[in-house]
C-alpha cells in the first residue's frame, strides 16, 4: 500500500484515500499555441523509470491537490510538497540526491 | 525444423523422447541485421514472423532483456475478442481473432485457441445502451456479436447470480467466436517459427541505447555490445517510454501495474469468459481447472511488475458477488505486469520522429488478443516504411491531429 503525507492537512493517507493525477509541473499551452506544443502539454508524458514528480489529490480528506516525489522502480517516496510551485523545492531535490547521488537531476 | 504431429509423438515415445530437438536456437548476435526488433513478447515475435512470411525479410534479430514471452505476454489472462466500438479497432482485432483460428496450423504449434465465447455483462442502464450500440457497430463492421438477455446469460453461466442486490445483470454483449488461448504457447510457437526462418532470438540482452546519424537510426547498444541495423522496431509494451527516451522522443503514454490471480483448481464449472466491467472483475476457467481472474490497474506510474493489494480485494469482492460459489476458494498465485496506457486507450503503430525507427505499443491492458493482427500490420509498416490499411489510423500523428480512437469505454476494465 502506497502511503503519502498530505502537505496541507498533515494526514498520513493510504493510497485508497488518494487519487493520482499524473506528471507534475507540466507547462501549460492553451489557445494560440502551436499544435506541437498543445499536443505535448495534453498527452506527452516523461513516464520515467526512476524518480517521478507527480500530482495527487487527497480525495477522502481535505480534498486538496498536492505534489509527491516518488520512485517508479522502487516505489520509495522522497517527500510530498505543496502544489503552489512550478518546480520541486530544494528540500525535495536534496532528499532524492541523498538516496541517489547518481540521479541526473530535475529536467 | 522437425514438424510436430501425432506421428512424431508416437515416434518419440518409442525411443524414450530422446529425439526432440530444441524449439529455437540461442545464437550470438551478428554485427548487423536488416531489421532489429526490441522485445520478444508476442508483438515483437509476431512482427518478425510476418516480416519473414509476408515480405521475405529474414535477416532479423529479436532482442529481449529477459526471457521470451516473460513480459505481459506471459502474464495476461488470455482473453481474445474483437467486439470493439471504433472501426479501426474492430478491423485490427478481428484480423487478429481470425488469425488465432488457424494459428496452431500456421505455426505447427498447439496454441490451444479455445473459441468458447466471451460475455461482457451490462449491469447499469448506461452499460446496456453502450453495449447495444457496440453490437450495432459490430454488425456494420462484420463482427458477429449480439446483445443477450439475462435469461440467456444464466443459461450460458449457471453459476452466476444475475439478481445481485447492487448490480443485477441486465444483459450482456456476447461474442460466441471469442475465447482464450495459451499465452506462452503463442510466444513459443512464433519463436520456433522465426528461428526456423533463420532469425536470431537473443535473450538476456538489454537494449541500453539507440544509435543514430543524421536523424536516421543506425543501430542499438546492448548489454552484449553494439548491433547495427537498417531498421529498428520497438515493441516493448510498458517500457516504450524508456526506449523512446533513448531514441530522443516522448510518447503519449504512462506505465502502470495490472494484476491477475488464479485459484486452486476445481472441477469444470464455467465454460465461457465473463467480464464484469461495472464491478471490476473478470473470470474464466483454465484447462487445469484454475479460475483465472483479472482486475484493475493501479492509479499511478509504476515499473515494479507488482500491484497494490487493495485491487485484489476489490476484484475478489466483485467476483464473489457475481459468482457466490467461489467464496470459499483459495487463491494460488497473484502477479502483475506493467501495461502501457495511452490517452485514448488505443495502441500506437507506426513511424517515429527518428528515421527508420518504428514503434508498436500502447496495447495497455488488452493486447494479447491482438498479437497476430498487430504483428501483421507492424511487419507491413516496417517492410514498406509506411503503415498500411490496418495500421494507418494508429499513428502517433493522431494525437497532434485530434483523431483519437476512443476505446476508453471498452477498456474501462482490464481485458
Ligand atoms: C495481468 C494482465 C492481464 C492481461 N489480460 C489480458 C487479456 O485477458 N487479454 C488481452 O488481450 N490482453 C491482456 N493483457 C495485455 C497483454 O498482456 C499485453 O497487451 C500484451 O501481452 C503486450 O505484448 P507485447 O509483446 O507488446 O509486450 P510484452 O509481452 O511485455 O513484451 C515486451 C518485451 O520487451 C522486453 N523489453 C523491454 N525493454 C527492453 C529493452 N530495453 N531491451 C530488450 N528487451 C526489452 C520485455 O522484457 C518484454 O519481454 C493483460 C496484461 C496484464 C499485465
Ligand atoms: Zn489533506
Short mmCIF file of C-alpha atoms in Angstrom, two decimals, chain B:
data_model
loop_
_atom_site.label_atom_id
_atom_site.label_comp_id
_atom_site.label_asym_id
_atom_site.label_seq_id
_atom_site.Cartn_x
_atom_site.Cartn_y
_atom_site.Cartn_z
CA UNK B 1 12.73 -27.95 -38.13
CA UNK B 2 11.04 -31.26 -37.45
CA UNK B 3 7.29 -30.97 -37.57
CA UNK B 4 5.18 -31.74 -34.52
CA UNK B 5 2.47 -34.33 -35.19
CA UNK B 6 0.72 -37.32 -33.66
CA UNK B 7 3.21 -39.44 -35.57
CA UNK B 8 6.15 -37.53 -34.02
CA UNK B 9 4.78 -38.19 -30.53
CA UNK B 10 4.47 -41.90 -31.29
CA UNK B 11 7.99 -41.98 -32.75
CA UNK B 12 9.50 -40.20 -29.76
CA UNK B 13 7.54 -42.30 -27.28
CA UNK B 14 9.11 -45.38 -28.87
CA UNK B 15 12.61 -44.00 -28.20
CA UNK B 16 12.11 -42.54 -24.73
CA UNK B 17 11.68 -38.97 -26.04
CA UNK B 18 15.39 -38.69 -26.81
CA UNK B 19 14.91 -37.21 -30.27
CA UNK B 20 13.10 -33.91 -29.67
CA UNK B 21 15.18 -31.03 -30.94
CA UNK B 22 15.35 -27.58 -29.35
CA UNK B 23 12.39 -25.42 -30.35
CA UNK B 24 14.60 -22.41 -31.15
CA UNK B 25 18.32 -21.60 -31.36
CA UNK B 26 20.16 -19.25 -28.98
CA UNK B 27 22.76 -17.65 -31.27
CA UNK B 28 25.35 -14.95 -30.58
CA UNK B 29 24.33 -11.62 -32.12
CA UNK B 30 25.74 -10.75 -35.55
CA UNK B 31 27.27 -7.32 -36.21
CA UNK B 32 24.40 -6.14 -38.37
CA UNK B 33 20.83 -7.03 -39.34
CA UNK B 34 18.30 -5.67 -41.83
CA UNK B 35 15.81 -5.31 -39.01
CA UNK B 36 16.34 -5.31 -35.26
CA UNK B 37 13.26 -5.87 -33.16
CA UNK B 38 13.42 -4.89 -29.48
CA UNK B 39 11.20 -7.04 -27.25
CA UNK B 40 10.45 -10.74 -27.66
CA UNK B 41 6.89 -10.55 -26.44
CA UNK B 42 4.01 -11.70 -28.62
CA UNK B 43 4.00 -8.48 -30.64
CA UNK B 44 7.75 -8.47 -31.36
CA UNK B 45 7.79 -12.14 -32.31
CA UNK B 46 4.65 -11.88 -34.48
CA UNK B 47 6.15 -8.87 -36.27
CA UNK B 48 9.29 -10.90 -37.00
CA UNK B 49 7.22 -13.85 -38.17
CA UNK B 50 5.19 -11.81 -40.67
CA UNK B 51 8.29 -9.90 -41.85
CA UNK B 52 9.60 -13.29 -42.92
CA UNK B 53 6.37 -14.87 -44.05
CA UNK B 54 4.72 -11.94 -45.87
CA UNK B 55 7.78 -9.96 -47.00
CA UNK B 56 10.66 -12.45 -47.17
CA UNK B 57 12.78 -10.37 -44.76
CA UNK B 58 14.65 -12.88 -42.58
CA UNK B 59 17.91 -11.14 -41.66
CA UNK B 60 16.22 -10.17 -38.40
CA UNK B 61 17.23 -10.15 -34.74
CA UNK B 62 14.75 -10.10 -31.89
CA UNK B 63 16.45 -8.73 -28.76
CA UNK B 64 14.98 -9.50 -25.35
CA UNK B 65 16.28 -8.29 -21.99
CA UNK B 66 14.70 -11.18 -20.06
CA UNK B 67 13.32 -14.40 -21.48
CA UNK B 68 11.00 -14.54 -24.48
CA UNK B 69 7.36 -14.23 -23.51
CA UNK B 70 8.33 -13.16 -19.98
CA UNK B 71 6.71 -9.73 -20.20
CA UNK B 72 2.98 -9.10 -20.40
CA UNK B 73 2.60 -11.85 -22.99
CA UNK B 74 3.27 -14.42 -20.26
CA UNK B 75 1.36 -12.55 -17.56
CA UNK B 76 -2.04 -11.92 -19.08
CA UNK B 77 -5.42 -13.57 -18.67
CA UNK B 78 -5.56 -14.58 -22.37
CA UNK B 79 -8.93 -13.14 -23.36
CA UNK B 80 -9.34 -12.87 -27.14
CA UNK B 81 -12.24 -10.87 -28.54
CA UNK B 82 -12.87 -8.31 -31.26
CA UNK B 83 -16.10 -6.58 -30.19
CA UNK B 84 -14.64 -3.06 -30.09
CA UNK B 85 -16.59 0.08 -30.88
CA UNK B 86 -14.46 2.06 -33.34
CA UNK B 87 -13.89 0.86 -36.91
CA UNK B 88 -10.06 0.84 -36.90
CA UNK B 89 -10.07 -1.19 -33.67
CA UNK B 90 -12.64 -3.69 -34.91
CA UNK B 91 -10.59 -4.16 -38.11
CA UNK B 92 -7.29 -4.98 -36.43
CA UNK B 93 -8.75 -7.00 -33.52
CA UNK B 94 -10.96 -9.02 -35.88
CA UNK B 95 -7.99 -9.67 -38.16
CA UNK B 96 -6.14 -10.93 -35.09
CA UNK B 97 -9.03 -13.08 -33.88
CA UNK B 98 -9.38 -14.70 -37.27
CA UNK B 99 -5.63 -15.40 -37.41
CA UNK B 100 -5.91 -17.06 -33.98
CA UNK B 101 -8.36 -19.55 -35.50
CA UNK B 102 -5.67 -21.04 -37.74
CA UNK B 103 -2.59 -20.19 -35.65
CA UNK B 104 -1.93 -23.73 -34.42
CA UNK B 105 -1.87 -24.99 -38.02
CA UNK B 106 0.06 -21.97 -39.37
CA UNK B 107 2.79 -22.33 -36.72
CA UNK B 108 2.60 -26.13 -36.34
CA UNK B 109 2.39 -25.40 -32.61
CA UNK B 110 -0.66 -26.02 -30.45
CA UNK B 111 -1.63 -22.62 -29.00
CA UNK B 112 -4.80 -24.13 -27.54
CA UNK B 113 -7.08 -21.48 -29.04
CA UNK B 114 -10.46 -22.08 -27.44
CA UNK B 115 -13.30 -20.06 -29.02
CA UNK B 116 -15.51 -20.63 -26.00
CA UNK B 117 -17.30 -17.30 -26.16
CA UNK B 118 -16.79 -14.05 -24.25
CA UNK B 119 -19.58 -12.33 -22.37
CA UNK B 120 -19.40 -8.71 -21.19
CA UNK B 121 -22.05 -8.09 -18.56
CA UNK B 122 -24.23 -5.00 -18.63
CA UNK B 123 -25.06 -4.08 -15.03
CA UNK B 124 -26.18 -0.46 -15.39
CA UNK B 125 -28.55 1.23 -17.82
CA UNK B 126 -25.69 3.12 -19.44
CA UNK B 127 -23.81 -0.13 -19.98
CA UNK B 128 -26.91 -1.62 -21.65
CA UNK B 129 -27.03 1.35 -24.03
CA UNK B 130 -23.28 1.20 -24.58
CA UNK B 131 -23.23 -2.49 -25.44
CA UNK B 132 -26.32 -2.30 -27.64
CA UNK B 133 -24.50 0.44 -29.53
CA UNK B 134 -21.40 -1.72 -29.79
CA UNK B 135 -23.47 -4.67 -31.07
CA UNK B 136 -24.91 -2.41 -33.82
CA UNK B 137 -21.44 -1.07 -34.67
CA UNK B 138 -20.10 -4.63 -34.82
CA UNK B 139 -22.91 -5.63 -37.20
CA UNK B 140 -21.80 -2.86 -39.58
CA UNK B 141 -18.15 -3.89 -39.19
CA UNK B 142 -18.91 -7.52 -39.99
CA UNK B 143 -18.01 -8.72 -36.49
CA UNK B 144 -20.59 -11.18 -35.19
CA UNK B 145 -21.79 -10.16 -31.73
CA UNK B 146 -25.18 -9.97 -30.08
CA UNK B 147 -26.79 -8.36 -27.08
CA UNK B 148 -28.33 -11.15 -25.00
CA UNK B 149 -30.92 -11.23 -22.21
CA UNK B 150 -30.27 -12.02 -18.52
CA UNK B 151 -32.02 -15.38 -19.01
CA UNK B 152 -29.61 -16.31 -21.78
CA UNK B 153 -26.71 -15.21 -19.55
CA UNK B 154 -27.95 -17.57 -16.84
CA UNK B 155 -28.29 -20.44 -19.34
CA UNK B 156 -24.70 -19.92 -20.51
CA UNK B 157 -23.28 -19.46 -16.99
CA UNK B 158 -25.46 -21.27 -14.43
CA UNK B 159 -23.10 -20.37 -11.55
CA UNK B 160 -23.76 -16.67 -11.99
CA UNK B 161 -26.00 -14.74 -9.63
CA UNK B 162 -27.90 -12.49 -12.03
CA UNK B 163 -30.09 -10.87 -9.33
CA UNK B 164 -27.33 -9.34 -7.21
CA UNK B 165 -28.57 -6.62 -4.85
CA UNK B 166 -26.11 -3.98 -6.05
CA UNK B 167 -25.83 -4.58 -9.75
CA UNK B 168 -28.31 -7.10 -11.20
CA UNK B 169 -27.38 -8.40 -14.64
CA UNK B 170 -29.43 -6.52 -17.26
CA UNK B 171 -27.98 -8.31 -20.29
CA UNK B 172 -24.63 -8.90 -21.93
CA UNK B 173 -22.64 -8.32 -25.08
CA UNK B 174 -21.89 -11.83 -26.32
CA UNK B 175 -19.27 -12.79 -28.88
CA UNK B 176 -19.56 -16.53 -29.47
CA UNK B 177 -16.37 -16.80 -31.55
CA UNK B 178 -14.19 -15.05 -28.97
CA UNK B 179 -12.31 -17.03 -26.33
CA UNK B 180 -8.87 -17.76 -24.93
CA UNK B 181 -5.51 -19.26 -25.97
CA UNK B 182 -2.41 -20.49 -24.15
CA UNK B 183 -0.29 -17.32 -23.81
CA UNK B 184 3.17 -18.94 -23.51
CA UNK B 185 2.43 -21.17 -26.48
CA UNK B 186 1.73 -18.14 -28.66
CA UNK B 187 5.18 -16.72 -27.86
CA UNK B 188 6.88 -20.13 -28.14
CA UNK B 189 5.13 -21.00 -31.42
CA UNK B 190 6.17 -17.74 -33.08
CA UNK B 191 9.70 -18.04 -31.66
CA UNK B 192 10.10 -21.54 -33.08
CA UNK B 193 8.83 -20.44 -36.49
CA UNK B 194 11.10 -17.34 -36.52
CA UNK B 195 14.15 -19.35 -35.51
CA UNK B 196 13.31 -21.83 -38.28
CA UNK B 197 13.35 -18.97 -40.82
CA UNK B 198 16.90 -18.16 -39.70
CA UNK B 199 16.12 -15.22 -37.45
CA UNK B 200 18.18 -14.68 -34.29
CA UNK B 201 16.33 -14.53 -30.98
CA UNK B 202 18.78 -13.06 -28.47
CA UNK B 203 17.62 -13.40 -24.89
CA UNK B 204 19.10 -11.89 -21.70
CA UNK B 205 20.31 -8.94 -23.77
CA UNK B 206 19.04 -5.48 -22.84
CA UNK B 207 18.94 -2.58 -25.27
CA UNK B 208 20.56 0.37 -23.47
CA UNK B 209 20.86 2.94 -26.22
CA UNK B 210 19.70 3.82 -29.72
CA UNK B 211 22.36 4.93 -32.24
CA UNK B 212 21.53 7.45 -34.93
CA UNK B 213 23.18 9.56 -37.60
CA UNK B 214 21.53 12.48 -39.42
CA UNK B 215 18.13 11.72 -37.93
CA UNK B 216 18.17 8.08 -39.05
CA UNK B 217 18.65 5.06 -36.81
CA UNK B 218 21.87 3.08 -37.33
CA UNK B 219 21.77 0.51 -34.53
CA UNK B 220 21.44 -0.17 -30.84
CA UNK B 221 23.74 -0.51 -27.86
CA UNK B 222 23.07 -3.59 -25.79
CA UNK B 223 24.49 -5.41 -22.81
CA UNK B 224 26.10 -7.70 -25.46
CA UNK B 225 27.63 -4.79 -27.37
CA UNK B 226 26.68 -2.72 -30.37
CA UNK B 227 24.34 -4.19 -33.00
CA UNK B 228 23.79 -2.29 -36.25
CA UNK B 229 20.61 -2.32 -38.30
CA UNK B 230 18.89 -0.67 -41.25
CA UNK B 231 15.55 -0.56 -39.48
CA UNK B 232 14.59 -0.67 -35.82
CA UNK B 233 11.23 -1.77 -34.42
CA UNK B 234 10.42 -1.24 -30.74
CA UNK B 235 7.76 -3.50 -29.22
CA UNK B 236 8.42 -3.28 -25.50
CA UNK B 237 4.97 -2.55 -24.03
CA UNK B 238 5.39 -0.90 -20.58
CA UNK B 239 8.99 0.05 -21.39
CA UNK B 240 8.06 2.00 -24.53
CA UNK B 241 8.63 5.45 -22.97
CA UNK B 242 12.04 4.30 -21.76
CA UNK B 243 13.06 3.13 -25.25
CA UNK B 244 11.62 6.30 -26.81
CA UNK B 245 13.74 8.32 -24.39
CA UNK B 246 16.85 6.54 -25.74
CA UNK B 247 15.76 7.41 -29.27
CA UNK B 248 15.10 11.03 -28.34
CA UNK B 249 11.33 11.42 -28.39
CA UNK B 250 8.41 11.29 -25.97
CA UNK B 251 5.24 9.24 -26.09
CA UNK B 252 1.65 9.97 -25.04
CA UNK B 253 1.82 7.16 -22.54
CA UNK B 254 2.01 6.13 -18.91
CA UNK B 255 3.06 2.78 -17.46
CA UNK B 256 1.01 1.25 -14.68
CA UNK B 257 0.68 -2.13 -12.97
CA UNK B 258 -2.14 -4.52 -13.84
CA UNK B 259 -2.70 -7.65 -11.79
CA UNK B 260 -4.15 -11.12 -12.19
CA UNK B 261 -4.59 -14.14 -9.94
CA UNK B 262 -5.59 -17.79 -10.16
CA UNK B 263 -7.46 -20.00 -7.73
CA UNK B 264 -6.79 -23.56 -6.72
CA UNK B 265 -8.01 -25.96 -9.44
CA UNK B 266 -11.61 -27.14 -9.26
CA UNK B 267 -13.92 -29.22 -11.46
CA UNK B 268 -15.21 -27.55 -14.63
CA UNK B 269 -17.86 -25.00 -13.65
CA UNK B 270 -17.71 -22.21 -16.23
CA UNK B 271 -17.03 -22.73 -19.94
CA UNK B 272 -17.14 -19.15 -21.22
CA UNK B 273 -15.23 -15.97 -20.32
CA UNK B 274 -17.19 -13.48 -18.22
CA UNK B 275 -16.20 -9.84 -17.90
CA UNK B 276 -17.98 -7.57 -15.42
CA UNK B 277 -16.77 -4.05 -16.02
CA UNK B 278 -19.01 -2.20 -13.57
CA UNK B 279 -17.91 -4.21 -10.56
CA UNK B 280 -14.36 -4.56 -11.99
CA UNK B 281 -13.51 -8.18 -12.43
CA UNK B 282 -13.39 -10.93 -14.99
CA UNK B 283 -13.04 -14.67 -14.86
CA UNK B 284 -12.58 -17.81 -16.92
CA UNK B 285 -11.51 -21.38 -16.13
CA UNK B 286 -8.25 -22.79 -17.43
CA UNK B 287 -7.84 -26.33 -18.73
CA UNK B 288 -6.13 -27.17 -15.43
CA UNK B 289 -9.28 -26.11 -13.58
CA UNK B 290 -7.92 -22.92 -12.04
CA UNK B 291 -10.16 -19.88 -12.17
CA UNK B 292 -8.21 -17.17 -13.97
CA UNK B 293 -9.10 -13.78 -12.55
CA UNK B 294 -8.16 -10.30 -13.66
CA UNK B 295 -8.75 -6.96 -12.04
CA UNK B 296 -7.99 -3.28 -12.31
CA UNK B 297 -4.92 -1.14 -12.83
CA UNK B 298 -3.22 0.97 -10.18
CA UNK B 299 -3.74 4.70 -10.48
CA UNK B 300 -0.06 5.69 -10.54
CA UNK B 301 3.10 5.19 -12.63
CA UNK B 302 4.91 2.00 -11.74
CA UNK B 303 7.59 -0.26 -13.23
CA UNK B 304 7.76 -2.90 -10.49
CA UNK B 305 5.60 -5.68 -12.00
CA UNK B 306 3.52 -5.92 -8.87
CA UNK B 307 0.36 -4.08 -7.99
CA UNK B 308 -1.46 -2.79 -4.92
CA UNK B 309 -3.18 -5.32 -2.72
CA UNK B 310 -6.44 -3.44 -2.40
CA UNK B 311 -7.12 -4.14 -6.10
CA UNK B 312 -7.04 -7.86 -5.42
CA UNK B 313 -9.52 -7.33 -2.63
CA UNK B 314 -11.84 -5.28 -4.86
CA UNK B 315 -11.69 -7.80 -7.67
CA UNK B 316 -12.36 -10.78 -5.46
CA UNK B 317 -15.24 -8.95 -3.77
CA UNK B 318 -16.80 -8.21 -7.14
CA UNK B 319 -16.47 -11.79 -8.31
CA UNK B 320 -17.84 -13.31 -5.11
CA UNK B 321 -20.87 -11.08 -5.60
CA UNK B 322 -21.23 -12.30 -9.20
CA UNK B 323 -20.34 -15.97 -8.58
CA UNK B 324 -21.29 -16.81 -4.95
CA UNK B 325 -19.98 -20.40 -5.24
CA UNK B 326 -16.37 -19.19 -5.35
CA UNK B 327 -16.49 -17.57 -1.90
CA UNK B 328 -14.58 -20.43 -0.18
CA UNK B 329 -11.92 -20.88 -2.87
CA UNK B 330 -8.26 -20.34 -2.06
CA UNK B 331 -6.20 -18.22 -4.41
CA UNK B 332 -2.94 -19.83 -5.50
CA UNK B 333 -0.89 -17.16 -7.22
CA UNK B 334 -1.02 -13.44 -7.90
CA UNK B 335 1.23 -11.41 -10.19
CA UNK B 336 1.47 -8.12 -12.07
CA UNK B 337 2.57 -6.77 -15.41
CA UNK B 338 3.45 -3.23 -16.50
CA UNK B 339 0.96 -2.04 -19.08
CA UNK B 340 1.38 0.89 -21.44
CA UNK B 341 -1.69 3.10 -21.38
CA UNK B 342 -2.33 5.85 -23.94
CA UNK B 343 -4.70 8.80 -23.70
CA UNK B 344 -7.41 7.23 -25.87
CA UNK B 345 -6.78 3.65 -24.73
CA UNK B 346 -5.81 2.64 -28.26
CA UNK B 347 -2.44 1.36 -29.41
CA UNK B 348 0.26 3.19 -31.37
CA UNK B 349 1.62 1.57 -34.54
CA UNK B 350 3.77 3.44 -36.98
CA UNK B 351 6.66 5.74 -37.68
CA UNK B 352 8.52 7.80 -35.07
CA UNK B 353 10.33 11.15 -35.24
CA UNK B 354 13.53 9.13 -35.78
CA UNK B 355 14.02 7.87 -39.35
CA UNK B 356 13.69 4.10 -39.96
CA UNK B 357 12.65 3.63 -36.36
CA UNK B 358 9.15 2.21 -35.88
CA UNK B 359 7.08 1.73 -32.77
CA UNK B 360 4.27 -0.55 -31.68
CA UNK B 361 2.99 -0.03 -28.14
CA UNK B 362 0.08 1.23 -26.09
CA UNK B 363 -1.85 -2.04 -26.12
CA UNK B 364 -2.23 -1.47 -22.41
CA UNK B 365 -4.50 -3.91 -20.65
CA UNK B 366 -5.72 -5.65 -23.81
CA UNK B 367 -3.05 -6.56 -26.32
CA UNK B 368 -2.79 -10.33 -26.07
CA UNK B 369 -5.84 -10.71 -28.30
CA UNK B 370 -4.27 -8.52 -30.96
CA UNK B 371 -0.86 -10.21 -31.26
CA UNK B 372 -1.24 -11.77 -34.75
CA UNK B 373 -3.10 -8.76 -36.23
CA UNK B 374 -0.63 -6.31 -34.73
CA UNK B 375 2.35 -8.33 -35.98
CA UNK B 376 0.78 -8.48 -39.44
CA UNK B 377 0.24 -4.70 -39.54
CA UNK B 378 3.61 -3.88 -37.97
CA UNK B 379 5.52 -6.11 -40.40
CA UNK B 380 3.91 -4.24 -43.29
CA UNK B 381 4.80 -0.89 -41.70
CA UNK B 382 8.44 -1.88 -41.18
CA UNK B 383 8.85 -3.58 -44.58
CA UNK B 384 7.30 -0.76 -46.63
CA UNK B 385 8.33 2.12 -44.39
CA UNK B 386 4.71 3.31 -44.33
CA UNK B 387 1.71 1.93 -42.43
CA UNK B 388 -0.85 0.00 -44.48
CA UNK B 389 -4.63 -0.12 -44.15
CA UNK B 390 -4.72 -1.95 -40.80
CA UNK B 391 -2.17 0.26 -39.02
CA UNK B 392 -2.92 3.58 -40.73
CA UNK B 393 -5.25 5.08 -38.12
CA UNK B 394 -2.97 4.16 -35.20
CA UNK B 395 -0.06 6.51 -35.96
CA UNK B 396 1.43 8.90 -33.41
CA UNK B 397 0.16 11.81 -35.51
CA UNK B 398 -3.40 11.15 -34.35
CA UNK B 399 -2.58 12.97 -31.12
CA UNK B 400 -1.50 16.13 -32.97
CA UNK B 401 -4.49 15.94 -35.28
CA UNK B 402 -7.05 15.11 -32.59
CA UNK B 403 -8.11 11.98 -34.49
CA UNK B 404 -8.50 9.75 -31.46
CA UNK B 405 -9.67 6.15 -31.50
CA UNK B 406 -11.55 6.40 -28.26
CA UNK B 407 -11.92 2.98 -26.68
CA UNK B 408 -11.84 4.22 -23.11
CA UNK B 409 -15.35 2.87 -22.54
CA UNK B 410 -14.45 -0.53 -23.93
CA UNK B 411 -11.29 -0.58 -21.83
CA UNK B 412 -12.94 0.57 -18.61
CA UNK B 413 -11.60 -2.60 -17.07
CA UNK B 414 -8.59 -4.68 -17.98
CA UNK B 415 -9.11 -7.40 -20.56
#
